[in-house]
PDB file of C-alpha atoms in Angstrom:
ATOM      1  CA  MET A   3      18.284 144.737  27.589  1.00  0.00           C
ATOM      2  CA  GLU A   4      16.953 142.002  29.863  1.00  0.00           C
ATOM      3  CA  HIS A   5      15.495 143.267  33.149  1.00  0.00           C
ATOM      4  CA  THR A   6      15.108 141.574  36.534  1.00  0.00           C
ATOM      5  CA  LYS A   7      13.980 142.624  39.970  1.00  0.00           C
ATOM      6  CA  CYS A   8      16.761 140.617  41.589  1.00  0.00           C
ATOM      7  CA  LEU A   9      20.081 139.391  40.216  1.00  0.00           C
ATOM      8  CA  ILE A  10      22.117 136.934  42.283  1.00  0.00           C
ATOM      9  CA  ILE A  11      25.836 136.496  41.626  1.00  0.00           C
ATOM     10  CA  GLY A  12      27.325 133.224  42.910  1.00  0.00           C
ATOM     11  CA  SER A  13      26.007 129.735  43.528  1.00  0.00           C
ATOM     12  CA  GLY A  14      27.186 128.440  46.872  1.00  0.00           C
ATOM     13  CA  PRO A  15      24.908 127.974  49.903  1.00  0.00           C
ATOM     14  CA  ALA A  16      24.456 131.763  50.152  1.00  0.00           C
ATOM     15  CA  GLY A  17      23.545 132.269  46.503  1.00  0.00           C
ATOM     16  CA  TYR A  18      21.217 129.296  46.215  1.00  0.00           C
ATOM     17  CA  THR A  19      19.452 130.140  49.499  1.00  0.00           C
ATOM     18  CA  ALA A  20      19.006 133.724  48.359  1.00  0.00           C
ATOM     19  CA  ALA A  21      17.440 132.329  45.177  1.00  0.00           C
ATOM     20  CA  ILE A  22      14.991 130.218  47.203  1.00  0.00           C
ATOM     21  CA  TYR A  23      13.794 133.183  49.249  1.00  0.00           C
ATOM     22  CA  ALA A  24      13.741 135.631  46.356  1.00  0.00           C
ATOM     23  CA  SER A  25      11.750 133.158  44.253  1.00  0.00           C
ATOM     24  CA  ARG A  26       9.206 132.567  47.002  1.00  0.00           C
ATOM     25  CA  ALA A  27       8.798 136.346  47.230  1.00  0.00           C
ATOM     26  CA  ASN A  28       7.933 136.362  43.507  1.00  0.00           C
ATOM     27  CA  LEU A  29      10.990 138.437  42.604  1.00  0.00           C
ATOM     28  CA  LYS A  30      11.729 136.056  39.703  1.00  0.00           C
ATOM     29  CA  PRO A  31      15.482 136.160  40.375  1.00  0.00           C
ATOM     30  CA  ILE A  32      18.177 135.426  37.832  1.00  0.00           C
ATOM     31  CA  GLU A  33      21.253 133.741  39.274  1.00  0.00           C
ATOM     32  CA  TYR A  34      24.651 133.357  37.603  1.00  0.00           C
ATOM     33  CA  CYS A  35      26.682 130.436  38.936  1.00  0.00           C
ATOM     34  CA  GLY A  36      30.186 131.769  38.336  1.00  0.00           C
ATOM     35  CA  LEU A  37      33.381 129.760  38.101  1.00  0.00           C
ATOM     36  CA  GLN A  38      32.487 127.066  40.628  1.00  0.00           C
ATOM     37  CA  MET A  39      28.907 125.859  40.526  1.00  0.00           C
ATOM     38  CA  GLY A  40      27.940 124.987  44.077  1.00  0.00           C
ATOM     39  CA  GLY A  41      30.794 126.977  45.600  1.00  0.00           C
ATOM     40  CA  GLN A  42      33.723 125.856  47.760  1.00  0.00           C
ATOM     41  CA  LEU A  43      31.673 123.130  49.384  1.00  0.00           C
ATOM     42  CA  THR A  44      31.894 121.028  46.236  1.00  0.00           C
ATOM     43  CA  GLN A  45      35.644 120.666  46.887  1.00  0.00           C
ATOM     44  CA  THR A  46      34.988 118.482  49.922  1.00  0.00           C
ATOM     45  CA  THR A  47      33.401 115.042  50.115  1.00  0.00           C
ATOM     46  CA  THR A  48      30.815 114.426  52.824  1.00  0.00           C
ATOM     47  CA  VAL A  49      29.078 117.163  54.834  1.00  0.00           C
ATOM     48  CA  GLU A  50      28.071 116.087  58.332  1.00  0.00           C
ATOM     49  CA  ASN A  51      27.319 119.410  60.050  1.00  0.00           C
ATOM     50  CA  PHE A  52      24.513 120.824  57.882  1.00  0.00           C
ATOM     51  CA  PRO A  53      21.101 120.485  59.577  1.00  0.00           C
ATOM     52  CA  GLY A  54      18.671 118.052  58.023  1.00  0.00           C
ATOM     53  CA  TYR A  55      21.142 115.327  57.065  1.00  0.00           C
ATOM     54  CA  PRO A  56      21.511 113.092  60.155  1.00  0.00           C
ATOM     55  CA  ASP A  57      23.720 110.595  58.323  1.00  0.00           C
ATOM     56  CA  GLY A  58      25.728 113.214  56.431  1.00  0.00           C
ATOM     57  CA  VAL A  59      25.417 113.978  52.747  1.00  0.00           C
ATOM     58  CA  ASP A  60      27.656 114.120  49.710  1.00  0.00           C
ATOM     59  CA  ALA A  61      28.607 117.794  49.324  1.00  0.00           C
ATOM     60  CA  ASN A  62      27.839 117.939  45.620  1.00  0.00           C
ATOM     61  CA  MET A  63      24.496 116.226  46.163  1.00  0.00           C
ATOM     62  CA  MET A  64      23.586 118.691  48.881  1.00  0.00           C
ATOM     63  CA  MET A  65      24.311 121.648  46.626  1.00  0.00           C
ATOM     64  CA  MET A  66      22.275 120.080  43.825  1.00  0.00           C
ATOM     65  CA  ASP A  67      19.399 119.615  46.290  1.00  0.00           C
ATOM     66  CA  ILE A  68      19.499 123.278  47.299  1.00  0.00           C
ATOM     67  CA  ARG A  69      19.725 124.352  43.659  1.00  0.00           C
ATOM     68  CA  GLN A  70      16.763 122.157  42.734  1.00  0.00           C
ATOM     69  CA  GLN A  71      14.755 123.676  45.553  1.00  0.00           C
ATOM     70  CA  ALA A  72      15.454 127.167  44.180  1.00  0.00           C
ATOM     71  CA  GLU A  73      14.509 126.079  40.659  1.00  0.00           C
ATOM     72  CA  ASN A  74      11.302 124.494  41.935  1.00  0.00           C
ATOM     73  CA  PHE A  75      10.246 127.926  43.161  1.00  0.00           C
ATOM     74  CA  GLY A  76      11.062 129.491  39.791  1.00  0.00           C
ATOM     75  CA  ALA A  77      14.645 130.761  40.058  1.00  0.00           C
ATOM     76  CA  ASP A  78      16.336 131.197  36.674  1.00  0.00           C
ATOM     77  CA  ILE A  79      19.785 129.713  37.348  1.00  0.00           C
ATOM     78  CA  ARG A  80      22.325 130.126  34.577  1.00  0.00           C
ATOM     79  CA  ASP A  81      25.907 129.291  33.767  1.00  0.00           C
ATOM     80  CA  GLY A  82      28.099 132.330  33.312  1.00  0.00           C
ATOM     81  CA  ILE A  83      30.534 134.646  35.026  1.00  0.00           C
ATOM     82  CA  VAL A  84      29.856 138.281  35.861  1.00  0.00           C
ATOM     83  CA  THR A  85      32.764 140.313  34.503  1.00  0.00           C
ATOM     84  CA  LYS A  86      31.648 143.893  35.178  1.00  0.00           C
ATOM     85  CA  VAL A  87      29.082 145.841  37.170  1.00  0.00           C
ATOM     86  CA  ASP A  88      27.846 149.411  36.983  1.00  0.00           C
ATOM     87  CA  PHE A  89      26.321 150.500  40.278  1.00  0.00           C
ATOM     88  CA  SER A  90      26.189 154.199  39.394  1.00  0.00           C
ATOM     89  CA  LYS A  91      22.383 154.265  39.227  1.00  0.00           C
ATOM     90  CA  ARG A  92      19.355 151.982  39.392  1.00  0.00           C
ATOM     91  CA  PRO A  93      18.612 149.800  37.627  1.00  0.00           C
ATOM     92  CA  TYR A  94      22.155 148.492  37.925  1.00  0.00           C
ATOM     93  CA  ILE A  95      23.906 147.095  34.855  1.00  0.00           C
ATOM     94  CA  ILE A  96      25.638 143.718  35.085  1.00  0.00           C
ATOM     95  CA  THR A  97      27.802 142.356  32.269  1.00  0.00           C
ATOM     96  CA  ILE A  98      28.222 138.606  31.729  1.00  0.00           C
ATOM     97  CA  ASP A  99      31.248 136.915  30.166  1.00  0.00           C
ATOM     98  CA  ASN A 100      29.303 136.142  26.968  1.00  0.00           C
ATOM     99  CA  GLY A 101      28.710 139.855  26.461  1.00  0.00           C
ATOM    100  CA  ASP A 102      25.099 139.925  27.672  1.00  0.00           C
ATOM    101  CA  GLN A 103      24.012 142.798  29.887  1.00  0.00           C
ATOM    102  CA  ILE A 104      21.197 142.712  32.432  1.00  0.00           C
ATOM    103  CA  GLU A 105      19.400 145.498  34.264  1.00  0.00           C
ATOM    104  CA  ALA A 106      18.755 144.642  37.911  1.00  0.00           C
ATOM    105  CA  GLU A 107      16.682 146.534  40.457  1.00  0.00           C
ATOM    106  CA  THR A 108      18.516 144.734  43.288  1.00  0.00           C
ATOM    107  CA  VAL A 109      21.718 142.695  43.344  1.00  0.00           C
ATOM    108  CA  ILE A 110      22.840 140.014  45.801  1.00  0.00           C
ATOM    109  CA  ILE A 111      26.566 139.256  45.653  1.00  0.00           C
ATOM    110  CA  ALA A 112      27.477 135.796  46.969  1.00  0.00           C
ATOM    111  CA  THR A 113      30.789 135.168  45.230  1.00  0.00           C
ATOM    112  CA  GLY A 114      32.473 133.446  48.162  1.00  0.00           C
ATOM    113  CA  ALA A 115      36.159 133.223  48.959  1.00  0.00           C
ATOM    114  CA  SER A 116      38.868 130.961  47.610  1.00  0.00           C
ATOM    115  CA  ALA A 117      41.204 129.146  49.991  1.00  0.00           C
ATOM    116  CA  LYS A 118      44.880 129.825  49.461  1.00  0.00           C
ATOM    117  CA  TYR A 119      46.965 126.797  48.537  1.00  0.00           C
ATOM    118  CA  LEU A 120      50.714 126.301  48.427  1.00  0.00           C
ATOM    119  CA  GLY A 121      50.665 125.641  44.705  1.00  0.00           C
ATOM    120  CA  LEU A 122      51.931 122.059  44.883  1.00  0.00           C
ATOM    121  CA  PRO A 123      50.744 119.610  42.201  1.00  0.00           C
ATOM    122  CA  ASP A 124      50.020 117.092  44.979  1.00  0.00           C
ATOM    123  CA  GLU A 125      47.427 119.442  46.488  1.00  0.00           C
ATOM    124  CA  GLU A 126      45.290 119.107  43.386  1.00  0.00           C
ATOM    125  CA  ARG A 127      46.033 115.400  43.107  1.00  0.00           C
ATOM    126  CA  PHE A 128      44.794 114.656  46.631  1.00  0.00           C
ATOM    127  CA  LYS A 129      42.051 117.275  46.933  1.00  0.00           C
ATOM    128  CA  GLY A 130      39.136 115.583  48.658  1.00  0.00           C
ATOM    129  CA  MET A 131      41.361 112.575  49.417  1.00  0.00           C
ATOM    130  CA  GLY A 132      43.378 113.907  52.310  1.00  0.00           C
ATOM    131  CA  VAL A 133      43.858 117.562  51.356  1.00  0.00           C
ATOM    132  CA  SER A 134      41.435 120.079  52.813  1.00  0.00           C
ATOM    133  CA  ALA A 135      41.215 123.804  53.500  1.00  0.00           C
ATOM    134  CA  CYS A 136      38.472 123.431  56.119  1.00  0.00           C
ATOM    135  CA  ALA A 137      39.287 121.690  59.393  1.00  0.00           C
ATOM    136  CA  THR A 138      35.769 122.088  60.791  1.00  0.00           C
ATOM    137  CA  CYS A 139      34.307 120.627  57.589  1.00  0.00           C
ATOM    138  CA  ASP A 140      36.547 117.586  57.268  1.00  0.00           C
ATOM    139  CA  GLY A 141      38.251 117.073  60.624  1.00  0.00           C
ATOM    140  CA  PHE A 142      35.773 114.426  61.764  1.00  0.00           C
ATOM    141  CA  PHE A 143      37.085 112.033  59.115  1.00  0.00           C
ATOM    142  CA  TYR A 144      40.487 111.979  60.824  1.00  0.00           C
ATOM    143  CA  ARG A 145      39.474 110.777  64.282  1.00  0.00           C
ATOM    144  CA  LYS A 146      42.375 108.900  65.903  1.00  0.00           C
ATOM    145  CA  LYS A 147      44.556 109.588  62.864  1.00  0.00           C
ATOM    146  CA  THR A 148      47.571 111.831  62.262  1.00  0.00           C
ATOM    147  CA  VAL A 149      47.236 115.110  60.390  1.00  0.00           C
ATOM    148  CA  ALA A 150      49.276 118.179  59.485  1.00  0.00           C
ATOM    149  CA  VAL A 151      48.154 121.804  59.447  1.00  0.00           C
ATOM    150  CA  VAL A 152      50.119 124.340  57.410  1.00  0.00           C
ATOM    151  CA  GLY A 153      50.254 127.922  58.657  1.00  0.00           C
ATOM    152  CA  GLY A 154      51.428 130.052  61.538  1.00  0.00           C
ATOM    153  CA  GLY A 155      48.605 132.498  62.227  1.00  0.00           C
ATOM    154  CA  ASP A 156      45.499 132.417  64.386  1.00  0.00           C
ATOM    155  CA  THR A 157      43.530 130.373  61.846  1.00  0.00           C
ATOM    156  CA  ALA A 158      46.230 127.689  61.699  1.00  0.00           C
ATOM    157  CA  CYS A 159      46.428 127.528  65.484  1.00  0.00           C
ATOM    158  CA  GLU A 160      42.631 127.350  65.791  1.00  0.00           C
ATOM    159  CA  ASP A 161      42.526 124.534  63.241  1.00  0.00           C
ATOM    160  CA  ALA A 162      45.347 122.655  64.980  1.00  0.00           C
ATOM    161  CA  LEU A 163      43.572 122.956  68.327  1.00  0.00           C
ATOM    162  CA  TYR A 164      40.265 121.842  66.845  1.00  0.00           C
ATOM    163  CA  LEU A 165      41.902 118.844  65.178  1.00  0.00           C
ATOM    164  CA  SER A 166      43.809 117.967  68.361  1.00  0.00           C
ATOM    165  CA  GLY A 167      40.479 117.057  69.923  1.00  0.00           C
ATOM    166  CA  LEU A 168      39.819 114.545  67.144  1.00  0.00           C
ATOM    167  CA  ALA A 169      43.145 113.321  65.805  1.00  0.00           C
ATOM    168  CA  LYS A 170      45.768 111.181  67.497  1.00  0.00           C
ATOM    169  CA  LYS A 171      48.505 113.658  66.559  1.00  0.00           C
ATOM    170  CA  VAL A 172      48.683 117.036  64.843  1.00  0.00           C
ATOM    171  CA  TYR A 173      51.748 118.505  63.197  1.00  0.00           C
ATOM    172  CA  LEU A 174      51.691 122.292  62.778  1.00  0.00           C
ATOM    173  CA  VAL A 175      53.998 123.089  59.856  1.00  0.00           C
ATOM    174  CA  VAL A 176      55.287 126.659  60.181  1.00  0.00           C
ATOM    175  CA  ARG A 177      57.474 128.304  57.561  1.00  0.00           C
ATOM    176  CA  LYS A 178      58.987 130.847  59.957  1.00  0.00           C
ATOM    177  CA  PRO A 179      60.882 130.256  63.244  1.00  0.00           C
ATOM    178  CA  PHE A 180      57.916 131.697  65.173  1.00  0.00           C
ATOM    179  CA  LEU A 181      54.117 131.751  65.219  1.00  0.00           C
ATOM    180  CA  ARG A 182      52.288 134.859  64.005  1.00  0.00           C
ATOM    181  CA  ALA A 183      49.229 133.997  66.071  1.00  0.00           C
ATOM    182  CA  SER A 184      48.130 135.901  69.155  1.00  0.00           C
ATOM    183  CA  LYS A 185      49.944 135.096  72.402  1.00  0.00           C
ATOM    184  CA  VAL A 186      46.879 133.312  73.770  1.00  0.00           C
ATOM    185  CA  MET A 187      46.657 131.052  70.737  1.00  0.00           C
ATOM    186  CA  GLN A 188      50.391 130.359  70.797  1.00  0.00           C
ATOM    187  CA  ASP A 189      50.224 129.318  74.453  1.00  0.00           C
ATOM    188  CA  ARG A 190      47.283 126.993  73.815  1.00  0.00           C
ATOM    189  CA  VAL A 191      49.070 125.293  70.931  1.00  0.00           C
ATOM    190  CA  MET A 192      52.349 124.899  72.772  1.00  0.00           C
ATOM    191  CA  ASN A 193      50.549 123.466  75.797  1.00  0.00           C
ATOM    192  CA  THR A 194      48.524 120.899  73.861  1.00  0.00           C
ATOM    193  CA  GLU A 195      50.188 117.534  74.255  1.00  0.00           C
ATOM    194  CA  ASN A 196      49.343 116.027  70.856  1.00  0.00           C
ATOM    195  CA  ILE A 197      50.349 119.083  68.781  1.00  0.00           C
ATOM    196  CA  GLU A 198      53.940 119.171  67.537  1.00  0.00           C
ATOM    197  CA  VAL A 199      55.062 122.453  65.977  1.00  0.00           C
ATOM    198  CA  LEU A 200      57.596 122.108  63.168  1.00  0.00           C
ATOM    199  CA  PHE A 201      59.199 125.533  62.884  1.00  0.00           C
ATOM    200  CA  GLU A 202      61.153 126.519  59.745  1.00  0.00           C
ATOM    201  CA  HIS A 203      59.605 123.764  57.660  1.00  0.00           C
ATOM    202  CA  ASN A 204      58.277 124.048  54.113  1.00  0.00           C
ATOM    203  CA  THR A 205      56.215 121.417  52.320  1.00  0.00           C
ATOM    204  CA  LEU A 206      57.774 119.822  49.243  1.00  0.00           C
ATOM    205  CA  GLY A 207      55.045 117.315  48.400  1.00  0.00           C
ATOM    206  CA  LEU A 208      52.678 114.621  49.590  1.00  0.00           C
ATOM    207  CA  ASN A 209      52.956 110.836  49.494  1.00  0.00           C
ATOM    208  CA  GLY A 210      50.180 108.403  48.721  1.00  0.00           C
ATOM    209  CA  ASP A 211      48.167 106.944  45.877  1.00  0.00           C
ATOM    210  CA  GLY A 212      44.859 107.632  44.213  1.00  0.00           C
ATOM    211  CA  LYS A 213      43.027 104.881  46.081  1.00  0.00           C
ATOM    212  CA  VAL A 214      44.151 105.425  49.670  1.00  0.00           C
ATOM    213  CA  GLY A 215      44.856 109.158  49.565  1.00  0.00           C
ATOM    214  CA  VAL A 216      47.492 111.029  51.535  1.00  0.00           C
ATOM    215  CA  GLN A 217      49.895 108.786  53.464  1.00  0.00           C
ATOM    216  CA  GLY A 218      52.678 111.225  54.277  1.00  0.00           C
ATOM    217  CA  ALA A 219      54.314 114.580  53.573  1.00  0.00           C
ATOM    218  CA  ARG A 220      57.791 115.530  52.417  1.00  0.00           C
ATOM    219  CA  LEU A 221      59.116 118.627  54.144  1.00  0.00           C
ATOM    220  CA  VAL A 222      62.325 120.610  54.050  1.00  0.00           C
ATOM    221  CA  LYS A 223      63.726 122.096  57.247  1.00  0.00           C
ATOM    222  CA  ARG A 224      65.645 125.400  57.147  1.00  0.00           C
ATOM    223  CA  LYS A 225      65.383 125.665  53.387  1.00  0.00           C
ATOM    224  CA  GLY A 226      68.363 127.379  51.789  1.00  0.00           C
ATOM    225  CA  GLU A 227      70.510 127.214  54.923  1.00  0.00           C
ATOM    226  CA  ALA A 228      73.740 125.265  55.339  1.00  0.00           C
ATOM    227  CA  ASP A 229      72.009 122.728  57.585  1.00  0.00           C
ATOM    228  CA  GLU A 230      68.990 122.238  55.283  1.00  0.00           C
ATOM    229  CA  GLU A 231      67.519 118.759  55.546  1.00  0.00           C
ATOM    230  CA  GLU A 232      64.566 116.856  54.159  1.00  0.00           C
ATOM    231  CA  VAL A 233      62.042 115.526  56.659  1.00  0.00           C
ATOM    232  CA  ASN A 234      59.315 112.940  56.098  1.00  0.00           C
ATOM    233  CA  ILE A 235      56.238 112.695  58.313  1.00  0.00           C
ATOM    234  CA  ASP A 236      53.532 110.038  58.235  1.00  0.00           C
ATOM    235  CA  ILE A 237      50.103 111.697  58.021  1.00  0.00           C
ATOM    236  CA  ASP A 238      46.609 110.818  56.874  1.00  0.00           C
ATOM    237  CA  GLY A 239      45.353 114.359  56.294  1.00  0.00           C
ATOM    238  CA  PHE A 240      46.867 117.658  55.149  1.00  0.00           C
ATOM    239  CA  PHE A 241      45.048 120.882  56.090  1.00  0.00           C
ATOM    240  CA  LEU A 242      45.772 124.297  54.591  1.00  0.00           C
ATOM    241  CA  ALA A 243      45.296 127.248  56.934  1.00  0.00           C
ATOM    242  CA  ILE A 244      47.154 130.031  55.162  1.00  0.00           C
ATOM    243  CA  GLY A 245      44.161 132.238  54.498  1.00  0.00           C
ATOM    244  CA  HIS A 246      41.449 132.913  51.932  1.00  0.00           C
ATOM    245  CA  ASN A 247      41.052 135.343  49.061  1.00  0.00           C
ATOM    246  CA  PRO A 248      37.533 136.836  48.976  1.00  0.00           C
ATOM    247  CA  ASN A 249      36.195 136.984  45.426  1.00  0.00           C
ATOM    248  CA  THR A 250      35.418 140.683  45.483  1.00  0.00           C
ATOM    249  CA  GLU A 251      37.785 142.190  42.928  1.00  0.00           C
ATOM    250  CA  ILE A 252      35.353 143.342  40.249  1.00  0.00           C
ATOM    251  CA  PHE A 253      33.147 145.091  42.817  1.00  0.00           C
ATOM    252  CA  ARG A 254      35.806 147.096  44.649  1.00  0.00           C
ATOM    253  CA  GLU A 255      35.313 150.137  42.422  1.00  0.00           C
ATOM    254  CA  TRP A 256      31.834 150.471  43.924  1.00  0.00           C
ATOM    255  CA  LEU A 257      31.775 148.763  47.325  1.00  0.00           C
ATOM    256  CA  ASP A 258      33.923 149.109  50.425  1.00  0.00           C
ATOM    257  CA  VAL A 259      36.157 146.220  51.494  1.00  0.00           C
ATOM    258  CA  ASP A 260      38.364 145.720  54.534  1.00  0.00           C
ATOM    259  CA  ASN A 261      42.140 145.328  54.492  1.00  0.00           C
ATOM    260  CA  MET A 262      41.771 141.652  53.535  1.00  0.00           C
ATOM    261  CA  GLY A 263      39.339 142.342  50.700  1.00  0.00           C
ATOM    262  CA  TYR A 264      36.114 141.227  52.408  1.00  0.00           C
ATOM    263  CA  PHE A 265      33.007 143.326  51.835  1.00  0.00           C
ATOM    264  CA  LYS A 266      32.080 145.805  54.540  1.00  0.00           C
ATOM    265  CA  THR A 267      28.422 145.825  55.516  1.00  0.00           C
ATOM    266  CA  ILE A 268      26.189 148.226  57.401  1.00  0.00           C
ATOM    267  CA  ASP A 269      25.457 147.448  61.063  1.00  0.00           C
ATOM    268  CA  GLY A 270      25.803 143.696  60.715  1.00  0.00           C
ATOM    269  CA  THR A 271      23.184 143.476  57.950  1.00  0.00           C
ATOM    270  CA  PRO A 272      23.760 142.311  54.347  1.00  0.00           C
ATOM    271  CA  LYS A 273      23.408 145.944  53.219  1.00  0.00           C
ATOM    272  CA  THR A 274      26.222 147.766  51.448  1.00  0.00           C
ATOM    273  CA  LYS A 275      26.617 151.503  50.966  1.00  0.00           C
ATOM    274  CA  ILE A 276      24.762 151.236  47.639  1.00  0.00           C
ATOM    275  CA  PRO A 277      20.972 150.956  48.064  1.00  0.00           C
ATOM    276  CA  GLY A 278      19.622 147.652  46.788  1.00  0.00           C
ATOM    277  CA  VAL A 279      23.011 145.933  46.645  1.00  0.00           C
ATOM    278  CA  TYR A 280      23.560 143.203  49.233  1.00  0.00           C
ATOM    279  CA  VAL A 281      26.343 140.752  50.054  1.00  0.00           C
ATOM    280  CA  ALA A 282      26.110 137.255  51.524  1.00  0.00           C
ATOM    281  CA  GLY A 283      28.314 134.307  52.341  1.00  0.00           C
ATOM    282  CA  ASP A 284      32.067 134.009  52.578  1.00  0.00           C
ATOM    283  CA  CYS A 285      32.812 137.106  50.485  1.00  0.00           C
ATOM    284  CA  ALA A 286      31.662 139.103  53.535  1.00  0.00           C
ATOM    285  CA  ASP A 287      32.631 136.653  56.287  1.00  0.00           C
ATOM    286  CA  PRO A 288      36.301 136.259  57.273  1.00  0.00           C
ATOM    287  CA  VAL A 289      35.378 134.605  60.589  1.00  0.00           C
ATOM    288  CA  TYR A 290      32.915 131.690  60.368  1.00  0.00           C
ATOM    289  CA  ARG A 291      33.081 130.387  56.769  1.00  0.00           C
ATOM    290  CA  GLN A 292      30.483 127.650  57.305  1.00  0.00           C
ATOM    291  CA  ALA A 293      27.793 126.527  54.877  1.00  0.00           C
ATOM    292  CA  ILE A 294      24.977 127.015  57.387  1.00  0.00           C
ATOM    293  CA  VAL A 295      26.127 130.573  58.161  1.00  0.00           C
ATOM    294  CA  ALA A 296      26.385 131.361  54.452  1.00  0.00           C
ATOM    295  CA  ALA A 297      22.900 129.981  53.822  1.00  0.00           C
ATOM    296  CA  GLY A 298      21.516 132.146  56.617  1.00  0.00           C
ATOM    297  CA  SER A 299      23.161 135.240  55.190  1.00  0.00           C
ATOM    298  CA  GLY A 300      21.684 134.457  51.770  1.00  0.00           C
ATOM    299  CA  CYS A 301      18.249 134.321  53.382  1.00  0.00           C
ATOM    300  CA  LYS A 302      18.819 137.708  55.036  1.00  0.00           C
ATOM    301  CA  ALA A 303      20.010 139.288  51.785  1.00  0.00           C
ATOM    302  CA  ALA A 304      16.916 138.111  49.911  1.00  0.00           C
ATOM    303  CA  LEU A 305      14.600 139.360  52.662  1.00  0.00           C
ATOM    304  CA  GLU A 306      16.326 142.738  52.547  1.00  0.00           C
ATOM    305  CA  ALA A 307      15.966 142.861  48.761  1.00  0.00           C
ATOM    306  CA  GLU A 308      12.255 142.064  49.035  1.00  0.00           C
ATOM    307  CA  ARG A 309      11.689 144.817  51.617  1.00  0.00           C
ATOM    308  CA  PHE A 310      13.713 147.313  49.595  1.00  0.00           C
ATOM    309  CA  LEU A 311      11.647 146.697  46.462  1.00  0.00           C
ATOM    310  CA  LEU A 312       8.409 147.158  48.422  1.00  0.00           C
ATOM    311  CA  GLU A 313       9.636 150.461  49.862  1.00  0.00           C
ATOM    312  CA  ASP A 314      11.439 151.821  46.799  1.00  0.00           C
ATOM    313  CA  PRO A 315      10.033 150.324  43.576  1.00  0.00           C
ATOM    314  CA  LEU A 316      11.228 151.574  40.195  1.00  0.00           C
TER     315      LEU A 316
END
């Protein structure tokens, strides 16, 4: 069985940064990229808020740059999906989808989280061309334009408020006749002049073409009721804010998660309850979900792994 001092699972900013630090520490890490090489960031277009790129950078190019940096230091980055882990004793056993098994003295889990979508074909059609699940990532591109945010919780209200400072107008599309957000957030939304809340509205589809992108949305008001009616709104951007699913399922037998499925850590560190197993990035972060924060957490996880191996070598 192949053996490594450090196995990294996931390939977003957290995973690749962990690989950089682990490689520089001579841990000779092996990293498996998972389903989405480069992570969620590759679903957007240009990144303008990551330090070091004053003119912005193509998201896919940025992730390739970070990957190349890790490889330059000796990281062994591979395609493949981890399907099973055994954390019962060190070295830990990790199973890959091709049937390979690897022994690892330490493990860094950076599997990220997947944004929830409505399931409309138009969401896939316009992804990166008007459809986004990250207002702070892509909001800047909609300055002085009109956008819609879907959702009724705190995240949706926060996104609507953030976008209201950039966009000409923000529609908040809410399925229920009320907001689920905290009272403070509700008051802020209702008192913001350029936010219009559309209660009891569901999205049917998006209008536009492949060259221009989103140019409008088709909604239905009071779906299933006697006074149901179809509503069309002119928008340039469509933001999903209905939550994320942390990619933590295969680890839940061994590691603690909160009520939303995010990994629990010890005292704000990347440590889990299993010695030598660390978590980084969006799979352990329901709050910030930013590339720079994920990269920082990947750095911390690798530093912890290095210290652990010095103190408790096999």
